[in-house]
PDB file of C-alpha atoms in Angstrom:
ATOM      1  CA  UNK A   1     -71.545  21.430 159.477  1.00 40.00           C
ATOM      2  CA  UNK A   2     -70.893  23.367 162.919  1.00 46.00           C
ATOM      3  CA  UNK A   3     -69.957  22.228 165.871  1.00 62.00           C
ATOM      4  CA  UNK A   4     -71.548  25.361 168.229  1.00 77.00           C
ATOM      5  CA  UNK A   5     -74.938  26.030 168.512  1.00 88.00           C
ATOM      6  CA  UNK A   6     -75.461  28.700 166.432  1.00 94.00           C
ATOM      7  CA  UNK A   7     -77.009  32.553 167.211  1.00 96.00           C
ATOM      8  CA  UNK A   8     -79.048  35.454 166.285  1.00 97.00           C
ATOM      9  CA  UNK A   9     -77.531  37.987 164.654  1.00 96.00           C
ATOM     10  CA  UNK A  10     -78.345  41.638 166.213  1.00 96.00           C
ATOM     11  CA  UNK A  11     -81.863  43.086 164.507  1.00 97.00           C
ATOM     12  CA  UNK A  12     -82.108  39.161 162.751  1.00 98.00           C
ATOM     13  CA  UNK A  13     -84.858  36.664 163.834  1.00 98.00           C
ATOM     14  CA  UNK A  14     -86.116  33.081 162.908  1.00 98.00           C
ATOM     15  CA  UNK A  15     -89.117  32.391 160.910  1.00 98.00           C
ATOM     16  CA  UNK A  16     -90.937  29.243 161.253  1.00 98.00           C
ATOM     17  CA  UNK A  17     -92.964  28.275 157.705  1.00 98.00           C
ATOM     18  CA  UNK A  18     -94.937  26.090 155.688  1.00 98.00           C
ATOM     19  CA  UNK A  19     -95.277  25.674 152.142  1.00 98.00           C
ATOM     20  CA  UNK A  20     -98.598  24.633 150.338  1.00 98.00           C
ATOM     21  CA  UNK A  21     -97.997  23.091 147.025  1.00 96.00           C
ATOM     22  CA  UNK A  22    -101.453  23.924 145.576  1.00 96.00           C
ATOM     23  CA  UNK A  23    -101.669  27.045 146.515  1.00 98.00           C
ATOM     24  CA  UNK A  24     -98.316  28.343 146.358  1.00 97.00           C
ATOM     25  CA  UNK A  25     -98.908  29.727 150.364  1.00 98.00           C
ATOM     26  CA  UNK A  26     -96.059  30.224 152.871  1.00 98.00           C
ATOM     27  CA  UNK A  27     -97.594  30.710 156.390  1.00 98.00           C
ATOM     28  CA  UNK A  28     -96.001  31.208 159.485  1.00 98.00           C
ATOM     29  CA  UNK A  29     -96.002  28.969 162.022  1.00 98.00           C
ATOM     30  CA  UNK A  30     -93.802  30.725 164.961  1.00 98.00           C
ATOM     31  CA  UNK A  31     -91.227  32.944 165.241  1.00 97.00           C
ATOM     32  CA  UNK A  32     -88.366  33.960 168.004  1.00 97.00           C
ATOM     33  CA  UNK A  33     -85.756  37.348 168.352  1.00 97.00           C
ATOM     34  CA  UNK A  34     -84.134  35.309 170.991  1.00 97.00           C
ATOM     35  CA  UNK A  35     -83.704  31.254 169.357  1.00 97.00           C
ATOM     36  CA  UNK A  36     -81.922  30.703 166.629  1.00 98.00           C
ATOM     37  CA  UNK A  37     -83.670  27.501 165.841  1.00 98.00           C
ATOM     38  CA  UNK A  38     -83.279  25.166 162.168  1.00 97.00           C
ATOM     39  CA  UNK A  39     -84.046  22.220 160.151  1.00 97.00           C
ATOM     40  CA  UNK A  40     -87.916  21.228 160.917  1.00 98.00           C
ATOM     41  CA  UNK A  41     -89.022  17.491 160.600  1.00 97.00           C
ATOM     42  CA  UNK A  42     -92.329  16.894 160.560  1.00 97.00           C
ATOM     43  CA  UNK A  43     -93.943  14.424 163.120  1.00 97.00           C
ATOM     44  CA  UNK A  44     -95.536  11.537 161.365  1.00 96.00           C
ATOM     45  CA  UNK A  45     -98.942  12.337 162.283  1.00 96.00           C
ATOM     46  CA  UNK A  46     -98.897  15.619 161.156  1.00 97.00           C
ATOM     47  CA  UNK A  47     -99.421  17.587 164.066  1.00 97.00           C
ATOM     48  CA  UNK A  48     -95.845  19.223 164.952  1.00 98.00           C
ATOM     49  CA  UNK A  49     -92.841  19.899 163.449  1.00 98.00           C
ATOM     50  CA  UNK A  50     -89.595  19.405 165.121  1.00 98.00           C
ATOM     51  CA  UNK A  51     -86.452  21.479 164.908  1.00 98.00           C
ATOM     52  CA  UNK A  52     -83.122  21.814 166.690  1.00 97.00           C
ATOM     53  CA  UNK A  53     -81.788  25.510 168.737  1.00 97.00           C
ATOM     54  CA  UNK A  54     -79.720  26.346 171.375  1.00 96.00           C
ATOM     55  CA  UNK A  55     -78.549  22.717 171.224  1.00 95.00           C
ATOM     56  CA  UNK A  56     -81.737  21.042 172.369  1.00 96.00           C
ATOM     57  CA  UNK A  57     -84.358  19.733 169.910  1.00 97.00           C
ATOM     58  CA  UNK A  58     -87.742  21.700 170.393  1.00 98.00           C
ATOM     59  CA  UNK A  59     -91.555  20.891 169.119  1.00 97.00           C
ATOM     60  CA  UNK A  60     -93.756  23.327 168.348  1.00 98.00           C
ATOM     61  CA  UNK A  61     -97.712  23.084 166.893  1.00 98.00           C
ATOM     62  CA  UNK A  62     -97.736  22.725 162.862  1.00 97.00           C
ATOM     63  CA  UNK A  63    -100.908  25.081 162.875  1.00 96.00           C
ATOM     64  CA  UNK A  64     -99.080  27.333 165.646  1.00 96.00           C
ATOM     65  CA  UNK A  65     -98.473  27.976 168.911  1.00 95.00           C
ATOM     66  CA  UNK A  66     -95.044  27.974 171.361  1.00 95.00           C
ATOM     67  CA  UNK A  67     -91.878  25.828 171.243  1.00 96.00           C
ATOM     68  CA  UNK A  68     -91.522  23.095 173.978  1.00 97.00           C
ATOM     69  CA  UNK A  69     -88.546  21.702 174.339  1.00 97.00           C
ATOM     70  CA  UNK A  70     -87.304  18.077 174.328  1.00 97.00           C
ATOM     71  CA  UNK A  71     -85.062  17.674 177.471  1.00 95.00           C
ATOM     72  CA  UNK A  72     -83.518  14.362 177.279  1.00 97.00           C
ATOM     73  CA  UNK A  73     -80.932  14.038 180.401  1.00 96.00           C
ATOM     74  CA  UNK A  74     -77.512  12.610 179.360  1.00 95.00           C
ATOM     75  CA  UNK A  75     -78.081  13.605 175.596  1.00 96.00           C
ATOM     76  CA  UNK A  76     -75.078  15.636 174.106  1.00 96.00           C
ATOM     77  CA  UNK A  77     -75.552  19.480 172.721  1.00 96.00           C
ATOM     78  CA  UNK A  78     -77.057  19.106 169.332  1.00 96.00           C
ATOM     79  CA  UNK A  79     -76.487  20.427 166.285  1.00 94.00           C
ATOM     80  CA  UNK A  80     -79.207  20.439 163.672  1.00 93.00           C
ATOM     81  CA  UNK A  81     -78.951  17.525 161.549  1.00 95.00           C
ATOM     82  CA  UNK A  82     -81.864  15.283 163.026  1.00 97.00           C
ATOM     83  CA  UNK A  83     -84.540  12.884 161.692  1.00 98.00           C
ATOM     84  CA  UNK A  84     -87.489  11.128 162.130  1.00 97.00           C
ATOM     85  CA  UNK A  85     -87.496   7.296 162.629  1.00 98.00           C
ATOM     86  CA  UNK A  86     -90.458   6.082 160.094  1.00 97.00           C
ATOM     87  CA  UNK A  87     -92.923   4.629 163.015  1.00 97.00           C
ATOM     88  CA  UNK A  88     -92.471   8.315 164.395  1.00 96.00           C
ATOM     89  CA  UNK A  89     -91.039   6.822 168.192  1.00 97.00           C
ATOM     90  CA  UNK A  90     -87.634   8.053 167.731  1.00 97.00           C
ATOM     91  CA  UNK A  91     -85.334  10.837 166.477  1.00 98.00           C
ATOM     92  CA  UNK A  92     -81.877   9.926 165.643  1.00 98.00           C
ATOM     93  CA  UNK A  93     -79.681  12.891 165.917  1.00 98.00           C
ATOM     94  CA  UNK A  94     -76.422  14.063 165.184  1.00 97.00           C
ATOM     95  CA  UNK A  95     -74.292  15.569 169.028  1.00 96.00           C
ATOM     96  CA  UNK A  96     -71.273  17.847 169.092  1.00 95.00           C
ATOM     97  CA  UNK A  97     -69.746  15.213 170.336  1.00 96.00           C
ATOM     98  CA  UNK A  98     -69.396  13.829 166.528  1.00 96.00           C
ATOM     99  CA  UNK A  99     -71.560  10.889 166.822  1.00 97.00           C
ATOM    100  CA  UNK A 100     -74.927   9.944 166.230  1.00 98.00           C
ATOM    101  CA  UNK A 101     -77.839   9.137 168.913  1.00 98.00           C
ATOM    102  CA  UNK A 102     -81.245   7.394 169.037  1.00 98.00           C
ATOM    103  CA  UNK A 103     -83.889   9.530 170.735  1.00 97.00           C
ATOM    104  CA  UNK A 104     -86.729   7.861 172.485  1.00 97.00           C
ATOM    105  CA  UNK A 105     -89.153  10.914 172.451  1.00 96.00           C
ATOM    106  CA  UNK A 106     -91.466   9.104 174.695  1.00 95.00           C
ATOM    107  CA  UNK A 107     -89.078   7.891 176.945  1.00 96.00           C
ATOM    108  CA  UNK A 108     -87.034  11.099 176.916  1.00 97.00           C
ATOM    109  CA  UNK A 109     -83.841   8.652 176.966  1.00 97.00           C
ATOM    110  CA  UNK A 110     -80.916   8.340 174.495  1.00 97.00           C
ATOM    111  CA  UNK A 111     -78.498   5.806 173.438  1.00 97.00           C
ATOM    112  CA  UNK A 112     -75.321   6.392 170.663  1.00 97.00           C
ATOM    113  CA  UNK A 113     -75.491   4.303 167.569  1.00 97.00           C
ATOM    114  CA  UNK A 114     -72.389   5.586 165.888  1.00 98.00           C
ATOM    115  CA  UNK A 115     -69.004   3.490 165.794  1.00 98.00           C
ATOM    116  CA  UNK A 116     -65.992   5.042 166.827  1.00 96.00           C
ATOM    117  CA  UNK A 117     -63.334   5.758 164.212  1.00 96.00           C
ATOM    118  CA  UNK A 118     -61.444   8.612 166.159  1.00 95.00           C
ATOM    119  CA  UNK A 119     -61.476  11.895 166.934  1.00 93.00           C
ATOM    120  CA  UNK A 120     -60.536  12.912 163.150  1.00 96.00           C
ATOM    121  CA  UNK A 121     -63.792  11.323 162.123  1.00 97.00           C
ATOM    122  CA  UNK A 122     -67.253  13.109 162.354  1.00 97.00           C
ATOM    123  CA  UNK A 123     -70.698  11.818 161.744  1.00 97.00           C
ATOM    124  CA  UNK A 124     -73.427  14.014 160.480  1.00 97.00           C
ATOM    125  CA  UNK A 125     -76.951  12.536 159.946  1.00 97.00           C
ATOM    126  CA  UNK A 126     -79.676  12.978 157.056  1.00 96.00           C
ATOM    127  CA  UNK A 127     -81.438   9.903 156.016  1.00 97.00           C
ATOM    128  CA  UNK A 128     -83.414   6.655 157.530  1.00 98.00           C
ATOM    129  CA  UNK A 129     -84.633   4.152 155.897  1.00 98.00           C
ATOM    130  CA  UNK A 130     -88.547   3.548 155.093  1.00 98.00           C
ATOM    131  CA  UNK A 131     -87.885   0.461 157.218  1.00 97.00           C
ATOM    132  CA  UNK A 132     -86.001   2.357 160.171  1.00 97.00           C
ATOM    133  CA  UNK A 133     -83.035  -0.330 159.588  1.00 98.00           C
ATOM    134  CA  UNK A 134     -80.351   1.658 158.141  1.00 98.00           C
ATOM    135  CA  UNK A 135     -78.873   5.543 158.454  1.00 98.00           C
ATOM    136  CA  UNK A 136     -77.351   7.604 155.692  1.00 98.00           C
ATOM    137  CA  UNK A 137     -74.948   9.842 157.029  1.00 98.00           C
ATOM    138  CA  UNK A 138     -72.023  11.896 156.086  1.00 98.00           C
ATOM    139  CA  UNK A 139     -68.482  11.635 157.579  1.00 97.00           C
ATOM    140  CA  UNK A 140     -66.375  14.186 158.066  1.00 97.00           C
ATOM    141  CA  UNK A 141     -62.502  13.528 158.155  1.00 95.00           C
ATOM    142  CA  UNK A 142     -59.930  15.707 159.730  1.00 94.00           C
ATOM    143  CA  UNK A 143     -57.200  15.492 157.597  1.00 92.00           C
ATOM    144  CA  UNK A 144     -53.847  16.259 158.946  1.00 89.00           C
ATOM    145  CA  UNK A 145     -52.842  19.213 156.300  1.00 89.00           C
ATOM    146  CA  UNK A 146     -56.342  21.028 157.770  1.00 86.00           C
ATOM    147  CA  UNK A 147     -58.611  19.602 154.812  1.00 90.00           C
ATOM    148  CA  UNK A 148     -61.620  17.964 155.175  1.00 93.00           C
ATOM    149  CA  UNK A 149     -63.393  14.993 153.038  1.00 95.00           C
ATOM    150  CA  UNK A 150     -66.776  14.119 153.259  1.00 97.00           C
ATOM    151  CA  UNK A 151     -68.085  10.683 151.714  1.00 97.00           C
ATOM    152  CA  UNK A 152     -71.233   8.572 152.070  1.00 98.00           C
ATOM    153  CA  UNK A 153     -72.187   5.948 154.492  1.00 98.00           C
ATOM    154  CA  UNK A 154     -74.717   3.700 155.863  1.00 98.00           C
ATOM    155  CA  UNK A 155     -75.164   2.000 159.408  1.00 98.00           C
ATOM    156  CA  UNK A 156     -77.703  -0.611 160.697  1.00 98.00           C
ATOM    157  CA  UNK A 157     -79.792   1.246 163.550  1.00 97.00           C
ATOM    158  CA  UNK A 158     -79.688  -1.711 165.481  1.00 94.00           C
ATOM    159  CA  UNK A 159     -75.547  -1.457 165.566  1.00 91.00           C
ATOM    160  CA  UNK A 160     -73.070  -3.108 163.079  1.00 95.00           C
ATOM    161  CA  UNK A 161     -70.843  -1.784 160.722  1.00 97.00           C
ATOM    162  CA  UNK A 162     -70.108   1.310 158.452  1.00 98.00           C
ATOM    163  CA  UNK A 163     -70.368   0.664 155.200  1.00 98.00           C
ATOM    164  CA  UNK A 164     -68.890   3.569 152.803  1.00 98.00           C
ATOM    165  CA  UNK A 165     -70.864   4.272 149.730  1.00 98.00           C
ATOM    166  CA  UNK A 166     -68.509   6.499 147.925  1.00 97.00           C
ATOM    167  CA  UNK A 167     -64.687   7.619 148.144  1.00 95.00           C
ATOM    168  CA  UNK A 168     -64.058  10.704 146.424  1.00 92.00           C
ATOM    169  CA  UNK A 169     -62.384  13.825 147.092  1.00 92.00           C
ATOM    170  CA  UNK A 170     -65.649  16.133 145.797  1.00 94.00           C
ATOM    171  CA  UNK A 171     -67.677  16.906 148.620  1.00 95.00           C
ATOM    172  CA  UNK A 172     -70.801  14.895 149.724  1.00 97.00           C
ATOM    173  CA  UNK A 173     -73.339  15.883 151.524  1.00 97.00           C
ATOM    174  CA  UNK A 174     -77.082  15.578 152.330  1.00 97.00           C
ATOM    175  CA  UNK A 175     -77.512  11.815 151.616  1.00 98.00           C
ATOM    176  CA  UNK A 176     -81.512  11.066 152.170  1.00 98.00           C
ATOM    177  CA  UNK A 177     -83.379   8.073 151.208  1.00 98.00           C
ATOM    178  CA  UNK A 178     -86.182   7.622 148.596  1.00 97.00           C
ATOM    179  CA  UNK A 179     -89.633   6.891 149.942  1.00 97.00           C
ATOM    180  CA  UNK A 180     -89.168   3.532 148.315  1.00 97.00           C
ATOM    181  CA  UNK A 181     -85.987   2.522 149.764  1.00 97.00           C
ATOM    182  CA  UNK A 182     -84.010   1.975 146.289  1.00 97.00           C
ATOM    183  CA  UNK A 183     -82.294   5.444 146.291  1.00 98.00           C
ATOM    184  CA  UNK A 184     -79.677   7.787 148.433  1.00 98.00           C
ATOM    185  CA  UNK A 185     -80.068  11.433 147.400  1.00 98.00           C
ATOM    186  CA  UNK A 186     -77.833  14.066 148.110  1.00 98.00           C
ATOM    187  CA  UNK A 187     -75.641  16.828 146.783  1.00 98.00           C
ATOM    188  CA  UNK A 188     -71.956  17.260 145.765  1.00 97.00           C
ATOM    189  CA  UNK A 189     -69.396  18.554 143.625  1.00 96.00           C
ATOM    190  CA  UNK A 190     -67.900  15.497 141.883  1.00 94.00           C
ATOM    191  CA  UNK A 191     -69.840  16.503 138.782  1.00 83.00           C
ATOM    192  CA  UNK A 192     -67.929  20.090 138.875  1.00 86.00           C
ATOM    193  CA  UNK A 193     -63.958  20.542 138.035  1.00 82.00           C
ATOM    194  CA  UNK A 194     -64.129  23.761 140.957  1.00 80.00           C
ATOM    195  CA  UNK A 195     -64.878  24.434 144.177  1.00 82.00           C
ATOM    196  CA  UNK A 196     -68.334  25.958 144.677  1.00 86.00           C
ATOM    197  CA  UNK A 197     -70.483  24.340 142.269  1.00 91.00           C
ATOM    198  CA  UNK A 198     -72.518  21.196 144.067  1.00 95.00           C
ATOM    199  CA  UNK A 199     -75.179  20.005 142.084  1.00 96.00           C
ATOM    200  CA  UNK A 200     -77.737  17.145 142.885  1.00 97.00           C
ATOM    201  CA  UNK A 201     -77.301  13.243 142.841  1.00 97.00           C
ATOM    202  CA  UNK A 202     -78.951  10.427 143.088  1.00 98.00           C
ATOM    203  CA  UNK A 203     -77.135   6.480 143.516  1.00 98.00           C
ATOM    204  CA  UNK A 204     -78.142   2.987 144.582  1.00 98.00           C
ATOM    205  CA  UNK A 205     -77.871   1.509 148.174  1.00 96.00           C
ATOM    206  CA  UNK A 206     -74.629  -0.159 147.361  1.00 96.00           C
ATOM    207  CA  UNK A 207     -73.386   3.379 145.525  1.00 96.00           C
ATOM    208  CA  UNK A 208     -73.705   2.236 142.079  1.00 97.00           C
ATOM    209  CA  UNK A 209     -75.938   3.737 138.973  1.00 97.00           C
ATOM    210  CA  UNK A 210     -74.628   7.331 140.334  1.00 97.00           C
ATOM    211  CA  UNK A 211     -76.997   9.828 138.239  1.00 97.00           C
ATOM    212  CA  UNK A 212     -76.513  13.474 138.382  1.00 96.00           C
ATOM    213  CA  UNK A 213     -80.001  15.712 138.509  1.00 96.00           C
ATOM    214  CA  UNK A 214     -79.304  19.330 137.940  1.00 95.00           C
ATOM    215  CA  UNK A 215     -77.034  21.089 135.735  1.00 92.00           C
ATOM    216  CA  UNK A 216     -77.091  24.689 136.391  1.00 92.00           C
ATOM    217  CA  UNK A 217     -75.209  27.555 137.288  1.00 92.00           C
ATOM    218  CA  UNK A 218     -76.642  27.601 140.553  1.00 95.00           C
ATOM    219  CA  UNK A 219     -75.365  25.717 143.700  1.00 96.00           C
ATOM    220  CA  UNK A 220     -77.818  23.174 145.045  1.00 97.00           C
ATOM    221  CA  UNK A 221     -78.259  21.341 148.014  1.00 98.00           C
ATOM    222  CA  UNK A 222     -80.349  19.193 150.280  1.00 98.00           C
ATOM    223  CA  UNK A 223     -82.533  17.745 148.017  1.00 98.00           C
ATOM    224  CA  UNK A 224     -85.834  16.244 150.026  1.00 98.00           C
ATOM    225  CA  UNK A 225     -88.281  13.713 148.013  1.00 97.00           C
ATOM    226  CA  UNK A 226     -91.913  13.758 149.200  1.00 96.00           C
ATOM    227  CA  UNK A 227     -93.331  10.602 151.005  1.00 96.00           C
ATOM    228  CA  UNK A 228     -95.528  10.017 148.046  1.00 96.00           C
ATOM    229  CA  UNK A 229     -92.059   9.661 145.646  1.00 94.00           C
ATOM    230  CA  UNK A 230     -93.366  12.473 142.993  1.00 93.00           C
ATOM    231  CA  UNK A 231     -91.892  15.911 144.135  1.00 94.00           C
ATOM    232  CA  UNK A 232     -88.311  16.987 145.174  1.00 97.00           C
ATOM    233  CA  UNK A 233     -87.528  20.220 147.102  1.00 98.00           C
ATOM    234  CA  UNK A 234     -84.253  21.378 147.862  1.00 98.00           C
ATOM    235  CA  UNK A 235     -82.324  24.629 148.743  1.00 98.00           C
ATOM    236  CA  UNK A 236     -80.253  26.688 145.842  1.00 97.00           C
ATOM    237  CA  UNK A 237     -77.688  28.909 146.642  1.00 97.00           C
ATOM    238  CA  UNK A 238     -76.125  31.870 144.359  1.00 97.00           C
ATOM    239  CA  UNK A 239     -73.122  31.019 142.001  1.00 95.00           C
ATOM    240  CA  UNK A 240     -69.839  29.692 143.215  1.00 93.00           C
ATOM    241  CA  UNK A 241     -71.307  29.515 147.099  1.00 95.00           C
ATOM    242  CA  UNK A 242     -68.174  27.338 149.195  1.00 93.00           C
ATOM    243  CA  UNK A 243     -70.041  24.832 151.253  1.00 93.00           C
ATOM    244  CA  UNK A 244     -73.850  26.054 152.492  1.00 95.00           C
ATOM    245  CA  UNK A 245     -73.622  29.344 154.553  1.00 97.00           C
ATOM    246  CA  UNK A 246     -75.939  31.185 156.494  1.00 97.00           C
ATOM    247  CA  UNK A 247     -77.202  34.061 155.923  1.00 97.00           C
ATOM    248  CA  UNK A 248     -77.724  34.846 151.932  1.00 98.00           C
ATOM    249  CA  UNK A 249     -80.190  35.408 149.559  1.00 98.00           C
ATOM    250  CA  UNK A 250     -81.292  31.897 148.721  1.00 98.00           C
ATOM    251  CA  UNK A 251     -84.594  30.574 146.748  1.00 98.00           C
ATOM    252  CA  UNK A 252     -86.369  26.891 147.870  1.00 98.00           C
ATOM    253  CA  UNK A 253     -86.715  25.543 144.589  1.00 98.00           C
ATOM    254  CA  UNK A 254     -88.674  21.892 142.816  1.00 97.00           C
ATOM    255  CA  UNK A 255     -87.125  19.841 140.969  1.00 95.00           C
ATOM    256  CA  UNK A 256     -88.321  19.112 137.323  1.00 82.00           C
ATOM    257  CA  UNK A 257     -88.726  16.026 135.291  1.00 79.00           C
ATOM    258  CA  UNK A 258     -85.870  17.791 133.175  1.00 81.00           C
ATOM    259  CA  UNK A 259     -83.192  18.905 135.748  1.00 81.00           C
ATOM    260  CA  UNK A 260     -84.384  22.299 136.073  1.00 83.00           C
ATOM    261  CA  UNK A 261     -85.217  23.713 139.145  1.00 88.00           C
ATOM    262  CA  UNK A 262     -89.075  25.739 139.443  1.00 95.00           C
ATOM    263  CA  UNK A 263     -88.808  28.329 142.095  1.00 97.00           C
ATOM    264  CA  UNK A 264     -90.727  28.330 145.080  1.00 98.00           C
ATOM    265  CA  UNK A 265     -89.676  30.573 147.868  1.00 98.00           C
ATOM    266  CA  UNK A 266     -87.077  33.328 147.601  1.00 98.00           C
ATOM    267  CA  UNK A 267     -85.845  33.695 151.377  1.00 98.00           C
ATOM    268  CA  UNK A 268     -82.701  35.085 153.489  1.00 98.00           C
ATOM    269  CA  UNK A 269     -81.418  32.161 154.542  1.00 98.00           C
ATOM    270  CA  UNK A 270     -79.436  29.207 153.827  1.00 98.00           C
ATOM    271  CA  UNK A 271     -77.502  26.922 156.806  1.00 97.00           C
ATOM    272  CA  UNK A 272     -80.745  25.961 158.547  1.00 97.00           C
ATOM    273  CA  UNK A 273     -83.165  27.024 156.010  1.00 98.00           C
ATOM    274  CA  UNK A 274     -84.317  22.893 155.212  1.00 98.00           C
ATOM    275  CA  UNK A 275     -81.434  20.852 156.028  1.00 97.00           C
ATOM    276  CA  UNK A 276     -83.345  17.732 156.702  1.00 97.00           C
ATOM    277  CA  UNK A 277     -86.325  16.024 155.646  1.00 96.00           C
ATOM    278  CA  UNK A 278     -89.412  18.802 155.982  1.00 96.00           C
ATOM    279  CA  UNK A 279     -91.886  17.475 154.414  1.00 98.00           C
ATOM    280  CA  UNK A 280     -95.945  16.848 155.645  1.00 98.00           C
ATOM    281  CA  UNK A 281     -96.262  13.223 155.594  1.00 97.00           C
ATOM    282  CA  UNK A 282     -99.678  13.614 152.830  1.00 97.00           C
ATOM    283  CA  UNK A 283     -96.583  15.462 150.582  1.00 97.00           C
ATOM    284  CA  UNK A 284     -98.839  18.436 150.333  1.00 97.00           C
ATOM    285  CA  UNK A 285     -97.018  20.771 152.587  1.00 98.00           C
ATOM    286  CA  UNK A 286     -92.886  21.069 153.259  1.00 98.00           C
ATOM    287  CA  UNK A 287     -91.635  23.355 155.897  1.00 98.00           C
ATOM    288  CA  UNK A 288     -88.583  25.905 156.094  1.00 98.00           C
ATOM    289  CA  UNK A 289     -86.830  28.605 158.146  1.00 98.00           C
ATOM    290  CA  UNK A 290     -85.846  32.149 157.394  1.00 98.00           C
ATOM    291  CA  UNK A 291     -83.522  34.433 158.812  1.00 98.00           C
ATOM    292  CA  UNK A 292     -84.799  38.197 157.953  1.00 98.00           C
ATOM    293  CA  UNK A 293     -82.861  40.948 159.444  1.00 94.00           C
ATOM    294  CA  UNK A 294     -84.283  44.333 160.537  1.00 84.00           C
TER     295      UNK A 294
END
């Protein structure tokens, strides 16, 4: 959760990837010395996948090819929690400015659909609805002795009010919907009694039937179900990891039917890596980001 676009290290680039599920394939779909670019969506329609860098939001060819960029005039500096409204006509993105936009990407034109509630408080977005009527986000508050908390919420895309799914001083983060609506899934640390230990979650619209999903030693994040509702991908980080920092030797891992994680991809990587809903709408494919330094 930055608030500065982020950059390449010396000798480090970003990797552009997809992930077949039946064949167990990563292949490389672009790559830049000079961008630090994260977090791919994948258009609706299959054909490009959408990430944030430098700020902007960029497209680029999911078979390959070069990143265009998605100038939107008026549109605060980005950072890289963005996602794809369901009928594909919109992202809704999370500004440096702490709020939360709607991006026509036909239209090139923006409008904020955050309320304000200060300059202590700090909206980051992961999930829409299947029906494009509701945001899950996470909200940050500045708390006077330098702390942060970060709890759950909801808010209607066509405007109305916050509602606040949990209150808890365990970090939150990552809240995405279920393909079928009934579910918010994300990651924290209310199952652990230290810092450094998030594990994955799952809860009702209204924040009830809380049920935790992995029990490891691990540190796990951003969990990401497929459209089709069978598969969960999500990011796991080494033991004890504080928050979810770049740069590290991190492994893409599925969720099992019994909590246990299968790996997938061992990558160096984390902030970035698949921070947001990356998966091909037919639930075959899921894209990611590395970070490999010469």
């Amino acid at each position: 959760m930055e608030q500065q676009a982020r950059t390449l290290k010396p000798g480090q680039r970003s990797q552009l990837f997809t992930y077949d599920l039946a064949t167990g394939a990563s292949t490389l779909v672009a790559e830049s010395t000079s961008m630090l670019f994260e977090a791919p969506n994948w258009t609706v329609d299959g054909d490009w996948l959408i990430v944030n860098g430098d700020g902007l939001l960029h497209r680029v060819p999911a078979g390959g090819g070069a990143f265009e960029p998605i100038e939107v005039p008026g549109l605060p500096l980005l950072n890289n929690d963005h996602v794809l409204s369901p009928d594909g006509t919109a992202a809704y993105v999370s500004g440096f400015d702490g709020h939360l936009h709607r991006v026509d990407l036909t239209a090139r034109t923006s409008r904020r659909v955050s309320n304000d509630h200060g300059p202590a408080f700090i909206h980051f977005l992961h999930g829409v609805s299947p029906d494009g009527s509701l945001l899950a986000y996470i909200g940050m508050d500045l708390l006077r002795d330098g702390g942060v908390r970060t709890n759950i919420y909801t808010l209607p895309t066509a405007g109305g009010a916050d509602v606040r799914l949990t209150d808890s001083p365990a970090p939150h983060d990552g809240s995405e919907f279920s393909p079928d609506g009934q579910w918010l899934y994300f990651n924290s640390e209310r199952g652990s009694d230290m810092p450094g230990h998030a594990q994955l979650f799952r809860m009702r619209l209204d924040g009830s039937g809380i049920e935790q999903l992995t029990r490891d030693e691990r540190v796990n994040w951003f969990p990401h179900v497929s459209p089709d509702g069978t598969q969960v991908v999500y990011i796991s980080f080494p033991s004890m990891t504080l928050g979810h920092p770049a740069d590290l030797d991190v492994i893409i891992r599925l969720l099992g039917p019994d909590g246990l994680g299968t790996d997938l991809v061992h990558l160096f990587g984390g902030q970035g890596t698949i921070n947001v809903p990356s998966w091909a709408p037919d639930s075959t494919r899921f894209a990611y980001v590395a970070y490999p330094q010469s």
